[in-house]
PDB file of C-alpha atoms in Angstrom:
ATOM      1  CA  MET A 278     -23.244 150.529-138.076  1.00  0.00           C
ATOM      2  CA  LEU A 279     -25.042 147.341-139.116  1.00  0.00           C
ATOM      3  CA  GLN A 280     -22.915 144.194-139.111  1.00  0.00           C
ATOM      4  CA  ARG A 281     -23.593 140.482-139.377  1.00  0.00           C
ATOM      5  CA  THR A 282     -22.243 137.869-137.007  1.00  0.00           C
ATOM      6  CA  THR A 283     -22.895 134.258-136.125  1.00  0.00           C
ATOM      7  CA  GLY A 284     -23.594 133.549-132.474  1.00  0.00           C
ATOM      8  CA  ILE A 285     -24.554 130.901-129.936  1.00  0.00           C
ATOM      9  CA  VAL A 286     -27.422 131.712-127.582  1.00  0.00           C
ATOM     10  CA  LEU A 287     -26.516 131.429-123.901  1.00  0.00           C
ATOM     11  CA  HIS A 288     -29.363 133.164-122.090  1.00  0.00           C
ATOM     12  CA  ALA A 289     -32.532 135.091-122.845  1.00  0.00           C
ATOM     13  CA  VAL A 290     -34.764 137.088-120.513  1.00  0.00           C
ATOM     14  CA  LYS A 291     -37.836 139.205-121.154  1.00  0.00           C
ATOM     15  CA  TYR A 292     -36.932 142.892-120.782  1.00  0.00           C
ATOM     16  CA  THR A 293     -40.211 144.591-121.669  1.00  0.00           C
ATOM     17  CA  ASP A 294     -43.467 143.472-123.237  1.00  0.00           C
ATOM     18  CA  THR A 295     -41.899 144.106-126.614  1.00  0.00           C
ATOM     19  CA  SER A 296     -38.284 143.002-126.226  1.00  0.00           C
ATOM     20  CA  LEU A 297     -35.840 140.387-124.912  1.00  0.00           C
ATOM     21  CA  ILE A 298     -32.278 140.788-123.690  1.00  0.00           C
ATOM     22  CA  VAL A 299     -30.252 137.910-125.109  1.00  0.00           C
ATOM     23  CA  GLN A 300     -26.706 136.933-124.167  1.00  0.00           C
ATOM     24  CA  VAL A 301     -24.891 135.503-127.179  1.00  0.00           C
ATOM     25  CA  TYR A 302     -21.368 134.201-127.684  1.00  0.00           C
ATOM     26  CA  THR A 303     -20.461 135.602-131.097  1.00  0.00           C
ATOM     27  CA  GLU A 304     -17.800 134.672-133.612  1.00  0.00           C
ATOM     28  CA  PHE A 305     -16.313 138.159-133.946  1.00  0.00           C
ATOM     29  CA  THR A 306     -16.951 139.983-130.668  1.00  0.00           C
ATOM     30  CA  GLY A 307     -17.007 137.250-128.048  1.00  0.00           C
ATOM     31  CA  ARG A 308     -19.807 137.499-125.558  1.00  0.00           C
ATOM     32  CA  ALA A 309     -22.288 140.274-126.232  1.00  0.00           C
ATOM     33  CA  SER A 310     -25.744 141.440-125.152  1.00  0.00           C
ATOM     34  CA  PHE A 311     -28.499 142.042-127.706  1.00  0.00           C
ATOM     35  CA  MET A 312     -31.929 143.606-127.498  1.00  0.00           C
ATOM     36  CA  VAL A 313     -34.309 141.501-129.541  1.00  0.00           C
ATOM     37  CA  PRO A 314     -37.795 142.745-130.433  1.00  0.00           C
ATOM     38  CA  ILE A 315     -40.650 140.387-129.658  1.00  0.00           C
ATOM     39  CA  PRO A 316     -42.492 139.991-132.979  1.00  0.00           C
ATOM     40  CA  ARG A 317     -46.115 140.999-133.303  1.00  0.00           C
ATOM     41  CA  SER A 318     -46.638 139.483-136.736  1.00  0.00           C
ATOM     42  CA  ARG A 319     -45.577 136.404-138.667  1.00  0.00           C
ATOM     43  CA  LYS A 320     -43.713 138.617-141.142  1.00  0.00           C
ATOM     44  CA  ALA A 321     -41.391 140.116-138.516  1.00  0.00           C
ATOM     45  CA  ASN A 322     -37.652 140.109-139.324  1.00  0.00           C
ATOM     46  CA  VAL A 323     -36.808 138.698-135.892  1.00  0.00           C
ATOM     47  CA  LYS A 324     -38.599 135.757-134.270  1.00  0.00           C
ATOM     48  CA  SER A 325     -38.031 135.229-130.549  1.00  0.00           C
ATOM     49  CA  VAL A 326     -38.416 131.450-130.927  1.00  0.00           C
ATOM     50  CA  LEU A 327     -34.951 131.466-132.523  1.00  0.00           C
ATOM     51  CA  PHE A 328     -33.295 132.249-129.194  1.00  0.00           C
ATOM     52  CA  GLN A 329     -33.426 128.865-127.511  1.00  0.00           C
ATOM     53  CA  PRO A 330     -30.504 127.508-125.417  1.00  0.00           C
ATOM     54  CA  LEU A 331     -27.426 126.866-127.600  1.00  0.00           C
ATOM     55  CA  ALA A 332     -29.243 127.896-130.793  1.00  0.00           C
ATOM     56  CA  ILE A 333     -26.801 128.948-133.509  1.00  0.00           C
ATOM     57  CA  VAL A 334     -28.091 132.151-135.080  1.00  0.00           C
ATOM     58  CA  GLU A 335     -27.021 134.755-137.595  1.00  0.00           C
ATOM     59  CA  LEU A 336     -27.622 138.285-136.373  1.00  0.00           C
ATOM     60  CA  GLU A 337     -27.608 141.653-138.069  1.00  0.00           C
ATOM     61  CA  ALA A 338     -27.170 144.277-135.372  1.00  0.00           C
ATOM     62  CA  ASP A 339     -26.123 147.860-134.777  1.00  0.00           C
ATOM     63  CA  PHE A 340     -22.595 147.441-133.372  1.00  0.00           C
ATOM     64  CA  ARG A 341     -21.889 150.937-132.141  1.00  0.00           C
ATOM     65  CA  SER A 342     -18.919 150.980-129.784  1.00  0.00           C
ATOM     66  CA  ARG A 343     -20.639 153.166-127.206  1.00  0.00           C
ATOM     67  CA  ASN A 344     -23.476 150.701-126.723  1.00  0.00           C
ATOM     68  CA  ASP A 345     -23.428 147.949-124.093  1.00  0.00           C
ATOM     69  CA  ILE A 346     -26.510 146.335-125.620  1.00  0.00           C
ATOM     70  CA  TYR A 347     -26.741 145.998-129.380  1.00  0.00           C
ATOM     71  CA  ARG A 348     -30.077 146.253-131.169  1.00  0.00           C
ATOM     72  CA  VAL A 349     -30.901 143.370-133.478  1.00  0.00           C
ATOM     73  CA  LYS A 350     -32.375 144.343-136.829  1.00  0.00           C
ATOM     74  CA  ASN A 351     -32.570 140.891-138.423  1.00  0.00           C
ATOM     75  CA  ALA A 352     -32.024 137.360-137.188  1.00  0.00           C
ATOM     76  CA  LYS A 353     -32.273 133.889-138.631  1.00  0.00           C
ATOM     77  CA  SER A 354     -31.224 130.376-137.753  1.00  0.00           C
ATOM     78  CA  PHE A 355     -27.685 129.702-138.965  1.00  0.00           C
ATOM     79  CA  THR A 356     -27.775 125.960-138.269  1.00  0.00           C
ATOM     80  CA  PRO A 357     -31.320 124.616-137.814  1.00  0.00           C
ATOM     81  CA  PHE A 358     -31.487 121.795-135.284  1.00  0.00           C
ATOM     82  CA  SER A 359     -32.909 118.411-136.226  1.00  0.00           C
ATOM     83  CA  SER A 360     -32.993 116.733-132.807  1.00  0.00           C
ATOM     84  CA  ILE A 361     -31.978 118.906-129.831  1.00  0.00           C
ATOM     85  CA  PRO A 362     -35.378 120.614-129.335  1.00  0.00           C
ATOM     86  CA  TYR A 363     -37.256 117.313-129.691  1.00  0.00           C
ATOM     87  CA  ASN A 364     -35.155 114.956-127.590  1.00  0.00           C
ATOM     88  CA  PRO A 365     -35.674 115.487-123.822  1.00  0.00           C
ATOM     89  CA  TYR A 366     -32.169 114.280-122.970  1.00  0.00           C
ATOM     90  CA  LYS A 367     -30.487 116.473-125.561  1.00  0.00           C
ATOM     91  CA  SER A 368     -32.614 119.506-124.730  1.00  0.00           C
ATOM     92  CA  SER A 369     -31.822 119.121-121.009  1.00  0.00           C
ATOM     93  CA  ILE A 370     -28.108 118.869-121.807  1.00  0.00           C
ATOM     94  CA  ALA A 371     -28.402 121.987-124.000  1.00  0.00           C
ATOM     95  CA  LEU A 372     -30.191 123.886-121.211  1.00  0.00           C
ATOM     96  CA  PHE A 373     -27.494 122.917-118.717  1.00  0.00           C
ATOM     97  CA  LEU A 374     -24.563 123.733-120.997  1.00  0.00           C
ATOM     98  CA  ALA A 375     -26.076 127.066-122.018  1.00  0.00           C
ATOM     99  CA  GLU A 376     -26.374 128.072-118.361  1.00  0.00           C
ATOM    100  CA  PHE A 377     -22.869 126.779-117.672  1.00  0.00           C
ATOM    101  CA  LEU A 378     -21.403 128.821-120.545  1.00  0.00           C
ATOM    102  CA  TYR A 379     -23.431 131.871-119.503  1.00  0.00           C
ATOM    103  CA  ARG A 380     -21.746 131.730-116.091  1.00  0.00           C
ATOM    104  CA  ALA A 381     -18.278 130.581-117.165  1.00  0.00           C
ATOM    105  CA  VAL A 382     -17.478 132.406-120.405  1.00  0.00           C
ATOM    106  CA  ARG A 383     -17.165 136.118-119.723  1.00  0.00           C
ATOM    107  CA  GLU A 384     -14.701 137.410-122.290  1.00  0.00           C
ATOM    108  CA  GLU A 385     -15.909 140.187-124.561  1.00  0.00           C
ATOM    109  CA  ALA A 386     -13.273 139.700-127.234  1.00  0.00           C
ATOM    110  CA  GLU A 387     -12.905 137.595-130.341  1.00  0.00           C
ATOM    111  CA  ASN A 388     -11.855 134.016-129.681  1.00  0.00           C
ATOM    112  CA  LYS A 389     -12.379 132.073-132.883  1.00  0.00           C
ATOM    113  CA  PRO A 390     -10.937 128.756-131.587  1.00  0.00           C
ATOM    114  CA  LEU A 391     -13.412 128.777-128.689  1.00  0.00           C
ATOM    115  CA  PHE A 392     -16.301 129.702-130.969  1.00  0.00           C
ATOM    116  CA  ALA A 393     -15.334 126.943-133.409  1.00  0.00           C
ATOM    117  CA  TYR A 394     -15.196 124.430-130.548  1.00  0.00           C
ATOM    118  CA  LEU A 395     -18.639 125.422-129.283  1.00  0.00           C
ATOM    119  CA  GLN A 396     -20.174 125.366-132.745  1.00  0.00           C
ATOM    120  CA  HIS A 397     -18.660 121.985-133.615  1.00  0.00           C
ATOM    121  CA  SER A 398     -19.747 120.462-130.279  1.00  0.00           C
ATOM    122  CA  ILE A 399     -23.332 121.661-130.556  1.00  0.00           C
ATOM    123  CA  CYS A 400     -23.646 120.420-134.148  1.00  0.00           C
ATOM    124  CA  TRP A 401     -22.168 117.060-133.097  1.00  0.00           C
ATOM    125  CA  LEU A 402     -24.757 116.675-130.339  1.00  0.00           C
ATOM    126  CA  ASP A 403     -27.595 117.551-132.698  1.00  0.00           C
ATOM    127  CA  ALA A 404     -26.422 115.108-135.371  1.00  0.00           C
ATOM    128  CA  CYS A 405     -25.502 112.102-133.224  1.00  0.00           C
ATOM    129  CA  GLN A 406     -27.909 109.179-133.201  1.00  0.00           C
ATOM    130  CA  GLY A 407     -27.004 107.743-129.791  1.00  0.00           C
ATOM    131  CA  ASN A 408     -24.253 107.099-127.252  1.00  0.00           C
ATOM    132  CA  PHE A 409     -24.129 110.705-126.062  1.00  0.00           C
ATOM    133  CA  ALA A 410     -24.631 110.100-122.318  1.00  0.00           C
ATOM    134  CA  ASN A 411     -21.083 111.321-121.585  1.00  0.00           C
ATOM    135  CA  PHE A 412     -21.266 114.274-123.962  1.00  0.00           C
ATOM    136  CA  HIS A 413     -21.662 117.037-121.364  1.00  0.00           C
ATOM    137  CA  LEU A 414     -18.787 115.627-119.280  1.00  0.00           C
ATOM    138  CA  VAL A 415     -16.387 115.536-122.238  1.00  0.00           C
ATOM    139  CA  PHE A 416     -17.602 118.972-123.358  1.00  0.00           C
ATOM    140  CA  LEU A 417     -16.838 120.560-119.975  1.00  0.00           C
ATOM    141  CA  MET A 418     -13.422 118.952-119.616  1.00  0.00           C
ATOM    142  CA  ARG A 419     -12.375 120.090-123.090  1.00  0.00           C
ATOM    143  CA  LEU A 420     -13.861 123.544-122.486  1.00  0.00           C
ATOM    144  CA  SER A 421     -11.445 123.979-119.585  1.00  0.00           C
ATOM    145  CA  ARG A 422      -8.557 124.126-122.101  1.00  0.00           C
ATOM    146  CA  PHE A 423      -9.988 127.285-123.660  1.00  0.00           C
ATOM    147  CA  LEU A 424     -10.439 128.902-120.253  1.00  0.00           C
ATOM    148  CA  GLY A 425      -6.906 128.093-119.073  1.00  0.00           C
ATOM    149  CA  LEU A 426      -8.152 125.618-116.462  1.00  0.00           C
ATOM    150  CA  TYR A 427      -7.204 122.258-117.947  1.00  0.00           C
ATOM    151  CA  PRO A 428      -5.747 119.947-115.265  1.00  0.00           C
ATOM    152  CA  ASN A 429      -2.215 118.635-115.502  1.00  0.00           C
ATOM    153  CA  LEU A 430      -2.406 114.994-116.599  1.00  0.00           C
ATOM    154  CA  GLU A 431       1.266 114.456-117.430  1.00  0.00           C
ATOM    155  CA  ASN A 432       2.350 112.787-114.201  1.00  0.00           C
ATOM    156  CA  TYR A 433      -0.769 110.747-113.482  1.00  0.00           C
ATOM    157  CA  GLN A 434      -0.153 107.318-111.972  1.00  0.00           C
ATOM    158  CA  THR A 435      -2.700 104.716-110.937  1.00  0.00           C
ATOM    159  CA  GLY A 436      -3.543 105.294-107.271  1.00  0.00           C
ATOM    160  CA  ASP A 437      -3.071 109.078-107.388  1.00  0.00           C
ATOM    161  CA  TYR A 438      -5.425 111.555-105.741  1.00  0.00           C
ATOM    162  CA  PHE A 439      -6.681 114.552-107.711  1.00  0.00           C
ATOM    163  CA  ASP A 440      -6.062 117.927-106.095  1.00  0.00           C
ATOM    164  CA  LEU A 441      -8.996 120.095-107.219  1.00  0.00           C
ATOM    165  CA  GLN A 442      -7.505 123.285-105.877  1.00  0.00           C
ATOM    166  CA  ASN A 443      -4.115 122.923-107.580  1.00  0.00           C
ATOM    167  CA  ALA A 444      -5.443 121.127-110.676  1.00  0.00           C
ATOM    168  CA  CYS A 445      -3.036 118.193-110.571  1.00  0.00           C
ATOM    169  CA  PHE A 446      -2.740 114.523-109.695  1.00  0.00           C
ATOM    170  CA  ILE A 447      -0.667 113.743-106.613  1.00  0.00           C
ATOM    171  CA  SER A 448       0.492 110.552-104.920  1.00  0.00           C
ATOM    172  CA  SER A 449      -0.717 111.415-101.409  1.00  0.00           C
ATOM    173  CA  ARG A 450      -3.675 113.126 -99.783  1.00  0.00           C
ATOM    174  CA  PRO A 451      -3.350 116.970 -99.594  1.00  0.00           C
ATOM    175  CA  GLN A 452      -2.610 118.180 -96.077  1.00  0.00           C
ATOM    176  CA  LEU A 453      -3.491 121.875 -96.355  1.00  0.00           C
ATOM    177  CA  HIS A 454      -7.027 121.729 -97.771  1.00  0.00           C
ATOM    178  CA  SER A 455      -9.927 119.335 -98.342  1.00  0.00           C
ATOM    179  CA  TYR A 456     -10.535 119.941-102.056  1.00  0.00           C
ATOM    180  CA  TYR A 457      -9.487 116.610-103.507  1.00  0.00           C
ATOM    181  CA  ILE A 458     -10.941 113.349-104.751  1.00  0.00           C
ATOM    182  CA  LEU A 459      -9.888 109.815-103.850  1.00  0.00           C
ATOM    183  CA  PRO A 460      -7.912 107.537-106.216  1.00  0.00           C
ATOM    184  CA  ASP A 461     -10.920 105.577-107.535  1.00  0.00           C
ATOM    185  CA  GLU A 462     -12.685 108.742-108.647  1.00  0.00           C
ATOM    186  CA  ALA A 463      -9.410 110.324-109.775  1.00  0.00           C
ATOM    187  CA  SER A 464      -8.858 107.416-112.181  1.00  0.00           C
ATOM    188  CA  ARG A 465     -12.326 107.979-113.652  1.00  0.00           C
ATOM    189  CA  LEU A 466     -11.542 111.668-114.109  1.00  0.00           C
ATOM    190  CA  ALA A 467      -8.228 110.811-115.793  1.00  0.00           C
ATOM    191  CA  ALA A 468     -10.081 108.517-118.213  1.00  0.00           C
ATOM    192  CA  LEU A 469     -12.614 111.261-118.907  1.00  0.00           C
ATOM    193  CA  MET A 470      -9.812 113.673-119.789  1.00  0.00           C
ATOM    194  CA  ARG A 471      -8.657 111.260-122.494  1.00  0.00           C
ATOM    195  CA  MET A 472     -12.074 110.932-124.125  1.00  0.00           C
ATOM    196  CA  ASN A 473     -13.388 112.748-127.158  1.00  0.00           C
ATOM    197  CA  TYR A 474     -16.829 112.671-128.766  1.00  0.00           C
ATOM    198  CA  ASP A 475     -15.922 109.744-131.016  1.00  0.00           C
ATOM    199  CA  THR A 476     -14.350 107.555-128.325  1.00  0.00           C
ATOM    200  CA  MET A 477     -16.495 108.371-125.280  1.00  0.00           C
ATOM    201  CA  ARG A 478     -18.928 105.545-126.065  1.00  0.00           C
ATOM    202  CA  PHE A 479     -16.201 103.032-125.193  1.00  0.00           C
ATOM    203  CA  PHE A 480     -15.947 104.324-121.600  1.00  0.00           C
ATOM    204  CA  LYS A 481     -18.755 102.816-119.565  1.00  0.00           C
ATOM    205  CA  MET A 482     -20.161 104.617-116.522  1.00  0.00           C
ATOM    206  CA  ASN A 483     -23.407 104.063-114.694  1.00  0.00           C
ATOM    207  CA  ARG A 484     -25.710 106.923-113.773  1.00  0.00           C
ATOM    208  CA  SER A 485     -24.331 107.477-110.280  1.00  0.00           C
ATOM    209  CA  GLU A 486     -20.751 107.530-111.574  1.00  0.00           C
ATOM    210  CA  ARG A 487     -21.718 109.961-114.312  1.00  0.00           C
ATOM    211  CA  MET A 488     -23.446 112.311-111.876  1.00  0.00           C
ATOM    212  CA  ARG A 489     -20.512 112.108-109.493  1.00  0.00           C
ATOM    213  CA  CYS A 490     -18.166 113.131-112.329  1.00  0.00           C
ATOM    214  CA  LEU A 491     -20.464 116.035-113.166  1.00  0.00           C
ATOM    215  CA  ASN A 492     -20.514 117.193-109.540  1.00  0.00           C
ATOM    216  CA  ILE A 493     -16.700 117.016-109.393  1.00  0.00           C
ATOM    217  CA  ILE A 494     -16.335 119.024-112.612  1.00  0.00           C
ATOM    218  CA  ASN A 495     -18.840 121.591-111.371  1.00  0.00           C
ATOM    219  CA  GLU A 496     -16.943 121.921-108.069  1.00  0.00           C
ATOM    220  CA  TYR A 497     -13.675 122.252-109.994  1.00  0.00           C
ATOM    221  CA  TYR A 498     -15.014 125.187-111.989  1.00  0.00           C
ATOM    222  CA  ARG A 499     -16.437 126.790-108.853  1.00  0.00           C
ATOM    223  CA  LEU A 500     -12.985 126.668-107.267  1.00  0.00           C
ATOM    224  CA  HIS A 501     -11.264 128.263-110.240  1.00  0.00           C
ATOM    225  CA  LEU A 502     -13.782 130.796-111.551  1.00  0.00           C
ATOM    226  CA  PRO A 503     -14.702 133.748-109.320  1.00  0.00           C
ATOM    227  CA  ASP A 504     -18.384 134.096-108.444  1.00  0.00           C
ATOM    228  CA  PHE A 505     -19.344 130.876-110.235  1.00  0.00           C
ATOM    229  CA  PRO A 506     -22.759 130.068-108.751  1.00  0.00           C
ATOM    230  CA  ALA A 507     -24.760 126.928-108.160  1.00  0.00           C
ATOM    231  CA  LEU A 508     -26.523 126.111-111.420  1.00  0.00           C
ATOM    232  CA  LYS A 509     -30.298 125.689-111.458  1.00  0.00           C
ATOM    233  CA  SER A 510     -30.223 123.442-114.514  1.00  0.00           C
ATOM    234  CA  LEU A 511     -27.891 120.997-112.755  1.00  0.00           C
ATOM    235  CA  ASP A 512     -30.836 119.792-110.677  1.00  0.00           C
ATOM    236  CA  ILE A 513     -32.843 119.204-113.859  1.00  0.00           C
ATOM    237  CA  LEU A 514     -30.033 117.111-115.264  1.00  0.00           C
ATOM    238  CA  ARG A 515     -29.802 115.121-112.020  1.00  0.00           C
ATOM    239  CA  GLU A 516     -33.513 114.347-112.134  1.00  0.00           C
ATOM    240  CA  LEU A 517     -33.333 113.332-115.784  1.00  0.00           C
ATOM    241  CA  TYR A 518     -30.572 110.798-115.153  1.00  0.00           C
ATOM    242  CA  ASP A 519     -32.018 109.431-111.894  1.00  0.00           C
TER     243      ASP A 519
END
């Protein structure tokens, strides 16, 4: 049965000489795998160049319930990008976040609030003219809400530690494990949790502070998501901001 859906590209890999397997987070079915033909002519209904990291696409596919991989019949760009593919900082952020989502978001069920958040965030990044250096940090912290991992900020006090394992701020150093951050870094994390895309430009961090926050967030996810691996694109992002 052919159906249309909007989706966000997370990962693509060549399967054969004539096809790709693409992981897409869709509006109506959550995460799904699609077989995409590699076009041999300019008139092909599906163009593989569409399936770049975080691309927002509209797919027409055969959604038969017995299939684990759906065959794409037609595909087109749903929201053409104006800057992400052409800005090295934005494209590196997109590559990193696509890999992060590919590893972190596993659900194969409809989650329209999560899809709306992803779509809005990607469009914001593409449209913004500047002051997006903290974008990926804010994106990941807000993503944790949708995955049920958002830290408890209610009782935060200046001078608290942050317990990574138990996802909370505490007044003294944990005694039973070593997964925590010191008060100076905990205060930066607390500030980050209060940011949104419109206000993040008012929070100043240098490159080393920004990378330290990213490493903490990455470690936090690794503690709370089973089999969350080291991300290859994280090294690319480190090099870009060095």
